[in-house]
Amino acid sequence: MTWREFAAYVAGLPPHARVRTALNGGRPEPSVDQLILADLADLLQRLQWTLQAVNSEKGKAPKAPKPYPRQWLQPKPSKSTSPDRVARIEDARRRARERKSSLAG
């Protein structure tokens, strides 16, 4: 099996497959239904807002609607800001410097 065939096989897996979830940073990919429903919700909110804006008095237009939340677009929290992780990295760097200096000296 070539890499190209393998990539085509992975691309053909369903969105909820573990391989595709792992390639997407641990977040499951949205299904076609979820994408369509999110777009439909945005469309209906925008239509309702447009009708309210057109039929309201000047200067009293409603605020534009916020888009439907799409959890698949939100970035995952970064691990690099964790104080525990920073401390472990600094400790590992210190030990590496000590090993290097003991081997050199």
XYZ file of N, CA and C in Angstrom:
315
model
N 0.855 -1.178 0.000
C 0.000 0.000 0.000
C 0.899 1.238 0.000
N 0.648 2.139 -0.914
C 1.446 3.353 -0.990
C 0.894 4.388 -0.003
N 1.688 5.438 0.225
C 1.245 6.500 1.130
C 0.009 7.198 0.572
N -0.037 7.307 -0.729
C -1.191 7.961 -1.354
C -2.467 7.143 -1.149
N -2.361 5.836 -1.301
C -3.515 4.969 -1.063
C -3.939 5.014 0.398
N -2.935 5.039 1.288
C -3.228 5.115 2.715
C -3.949 6.418 3.063
N -3.466 7.534 2.491
C -4.112 8.828 2.746
C -5.542 8.835 2.216
N -5.764 8.215 1.068
C -7.120 8.135 0.517
C -8.010 7.270 1.409
N -7.451 6.218 1.963
C -8.207 5.356 2.872
C -8.610 6.109 4.132
N -7.668 6.849 4.722
C -7.961 7.624 5.939
C -8.983 8.708 5.641
N -8.875 9.365 4.496
C -9.834 10.414 4.139
C -11.231 9.845 3.940
N -11.322 8.570 3.578
C -12.615 7.945 3.370
C -13.263 7.407 4.628
N -12.554 7.452 5.753
C -13.129 6.979 7.014
C -14.234 7.922 7.469
N -15.184 7.427 8.259
C -16.239 8.317 8.762
C -15.660 9.363 9.715
N -16.328 10.502 9.890
C -15.796 11.583 10.729
C -15.571 11.185 12.187
N -16.332 10.209 12.689
C -16.184 9.834 14.090
C -15.149 8.727 14.308
N -14.413 8.334 13.268
C -13.399 7.289 13.401
C -12.262 7.769 14.297
N -11.703 6.857 15.056
C -10.630 7.220 16.001
C -9.400 7.768 15.301
N -9.088 7.252 14.125
C -7.915 7.735 13.394
C -8.107 9.196 13.008
N -9.273 9.532 12.488
C -9.524 10.921 12.088
C -9.601 11.835 13.298
N -10.125 11.333 14.414
C -10.157 12.124 15.641
C -8.741 12.398 16.122
N -7.887 11.398 16.075
C -6.499 11.571 16.503
C -5.760 12.550 15.597
N -6.002 12.493 14.307
C -5.353 13.416 13.378
C -5.860 14.846 13.539
N -7.035 15.000 14.139
C -7.637 16.316 14.332
C -7.333 16.875 15.726
N -6.294 16.391 16.363
C -5.900 16.916 17.666
C -6.781 16.437 18.810
N -7.431 15.293 18.654
C -8.272 14.762 19.717
C -9.708 15.233 19.695
N -10.034 16.116 18.785
C -11.418 16.592 18.659
C -12.108 15.833 17.537
N -13.310 15.344 17.772
C -14.007 14.664 16.687
C -14.398 15.656 15.588
N -14.318 15.200 14.358
C -14.712 16.056 13.246
C -16.229 16.153 13.189
N -16.739 17.279 12.747
C -18.200 17.407 12.652
C -18.743 16.577 11.509
N -19.948 16.079 11.694
C -20.596 15.340 10.609
C -21.224 16.349 9.648
N -21.642 15.870 8.514
C -22.285 16.734 7.522
C -23.562 17.333 8.120
N -24.283 16.522 8.898
C -25.509 17.011 9.531
C -25.222 18.173 10.477
N -24.161 18.058 11.264
C -23.817 19.130 12.189
C -23.451 20.409 11.444
N -22.705 20.276 10.360
C -22.326 21.453 9.575
C -23.549 22.138 8.978
N -24.450 21.349 8.427
C -25.647 21.918 7.807
C -26.537 22.576 8.853
N -26.711 21.919 10.000
C -27.551 22.493 11.050
C -26.965 23.793 11.601
N -25.652 23.851 11.760
C -25.030 25.081 12.245
C -25.221 26.219 11.239
N -25.032 25.916 9.957
C -25.240 26.939 8.925
C -26.702 27.369 8.863
N -27.605 26.422 9.022
C -29.033 26.735 9.006
C -29.413 27.617 10.195
N -28.868 27.327 11.367
C -29.145 28.151 12.549
C -28.642 29.585 12.327
N -27.441 29.713 11.747
C -26.909 31.049 11.443
C -27.791 31.780 10.440
N -28.234 31.069 9.437
C -29.078 31.672 8.406
C -30.392 32.177 8.993
N -31.028 31.363 9.827
C -32.302 31.774 10.427
C -32.121 32.952 11.382
N -31.048 32.948 12.160
C -30.783 34.080 13.053
C -30.552 35.356 12.248
N -29.786 35.235 11.177
C -29.490 36.402 10.343
C -30.758 36.923 9.666
N -31.628 36.022 9.216
C -32.880 36.415 8.582
C -33.785 37.136 9.578
N -33.886 36.589 10.771
C -34.717 37.229 11.804
C -34.161 38.609 12.151
N -32.839 38.719 12.269
C -32.214 40.004 12.582
C -32.477 41.010 11.460
N -32.394 40.562 10.201
C -32.632 41.454 9.065
C -34.060 41.976 9.082
N -35.007 41.097 9.340
C -36.405 41.528 9.390
C -36.645 42.517 10.534
N -36.034 42.274 11.679
C -36.187 43.201 12.800
C -35.533 44.543 12.488
N -34.366 44.506 11.837
C -33.652 45.743 11.521
C -34.431 46.580 10.500
N -35.022 45.925 9.512
C -35.774 46.633 8.479
C -37.040 47.251 9.055
N -37.681 46.575 9.983
C -38.952 47.034 10.524
C -38.816 47.860 11.807
N -37.605 48.154 12.220
C -37.435 48.967 13.429
C -37.255 50.437 13.051
N -37.394 51.287 14.044
C -37.206 52.717 13.811
C -35.726 53.012 13.611
N -35.456 54.128 12.944
C -34.062 54.492 12.705
C -33.358 54.746 14.032
N -32.158 54.228 14.138
C -31.365 54.403 15.349
C -31.660 53.361 16.421
N -32.657 52.524 16.228
C -32.999 51.503 17.218
C -32.865 50.096 16.635
N -31.919 49.922 15.739
C -31.735 48.614 15.120
C -31.167 47.628 16.147
N -31.574 46.385 16.098
C -31.055 45.388 17.042
C -29.598 45.038 16.733
N -28.942 44.474 17.721
C -27.556 44.048 17.528
C -27.527 42.835 16.607
N -26.447 42.736 15.851
C -26.286 41.586 14.954
C -26.152 40.307 15.779
N -26.693 39.199 15.297
C -26.634 37.952 16.065
C -25.227 37.350 16.064
N -24.930 36.648 17.144
C -23.663 35.931 17.216
C -23.812 34.627 16.443
N -22.741 34.162 15.809
C -22.852 32.900 15.077
C -23.051 31.719 16.022
N -23.662 30.688 15.495
C -23.889 29.471 16.268
C -22.540 28.911 16.702
N -22.395 28.503 17.970
C -21.088 28.001 18.418
C -20.722 26.687 17.727
N -19.546 26.674 17.190
C -19.043 25.477 16.514
C -17.839 24.970 17.305
N -18.057 23.916 18.086
C -16.997 23.420 18.962
C -15.817 22.879 18.168
N -16.027 22.506 16.915
C -14.928 21.964 16.123
C -13.993 23.046 15.613
N -14.366 24.311 15.732
C -13.496 25.407 15.300
C -12.756 26.055 16.460
N -13.184 25.779 17.678
C -12.557 26.397 18.833
C -11.227 25.711 19.118
N -10.169 26.497 19.317
C -8.865 25.879 19.577
C -8.841 25.194 20.936
N -8.074 24.141 21.005
C -7.913 23.454 22.278
C -7.017 24.297 23.176
N -7.210 24.234 24.502
C -6.339 24.988 25.391
C -4.896 24.512 25.264
N -4.004 25.456 25.278
C -2.589 25.145 25.105
C -2.009 24.536 26.373
N -1.178 23.537 26.199
C -0.514 22.914 27.343
C 0.668 23.750 27.812
N 1.208 24.583 26.933
C 2.446 25.296 27.241
C 2.279 26.322 28.358
N 1.077 26.749 28.677
C 0.897 27.764 29.703
C 0.738 27.169 31.102
N 0.655 25.854 31.200
C 0.491 25.219 32.493
C 1.755 25.417 33.334
N 1.632 25.956 34.566
C 2.816 26.176 35.392
C 3.549 24.877 35.719
N 2.795 23.796 35.890
C 3.422 22.510 36.190
C 4.275 22.039 35.014
N 3.757 22.231 33.813
C 4.496 21.808 32.618
C 5.753 22.652 32.432
N 5.646 23.944 32.662
C 6.807 24.827 32.540
C 7.883 24.426 33.550
N 7.464 24.103 34.780
C 8.416 23.691 35.814
C 9.107 22.384 35.421
N 8.359 21.435 34.870
C 8.969 20.164 34.454
C 9.958 20.367 33.312
N 9.630 21.253 32.379
C 10.541 21.525 31.259
C 11.819 22.180 31.758
N 11.681 23.149 32.647
C 12.868 23.809 33.206
C 13.731 22.827 33.989
N 13.093 21.916 34.723
C 13.832 20.908 35.479
C 14.583 19.981 34.530
N 13.938 19.580 33.443
C 14.605 18.717 32.461
C 15.777 19.438 31.809
N 15.626 20.716 31.517
C 16.727 21.487 30.931
C 17.890 21.614 31.905
N 17.572 21.820 33.194
C 18.621 21.922 34.210
C 19.390 20.610 34.311
N 18.670 19.484 34.330
C 19.346 18.185 34.411
C 20.210 17.936 33.181
N 19.740 18.357 32.008
C 20.523 18.185 30.776
C 21.798 19.016 30.831
N 21.705 20.235 31.348
C 22.908 21.067 31.487
C 23.895 20.445 32.463
N 23.396 19.905 33.564
C 24.262 19.270 34.553
C 24.968 18.040 33.959
N 24.227 17.219 33.210
C 24.838 16.063 32.566
C 25.901 16.478 31.567
N 25.592 17.505 30.801
C 26.535 17.970 29.788
C 27.794 18.526 30.440
N 27.632 19.262 31.512
C 28.807 19.824 32.189
C 29.617 18.733 32.882
N 28.983 17.694 33.416
C 29.724 16.611 34.053
C 30.478 15.785 33.024
N 29.948 15.622 31.821
C 30.634 14.889 30.768
C 31.784 15.704 30.204
N 31.640 17.013 30.110
C 32.660 17.886 29.551
C 33.795 18.102 30.549
N 33.500 18.105 31.835
C 34.479 18.470 32.851
C 35.072 17.317 33.490
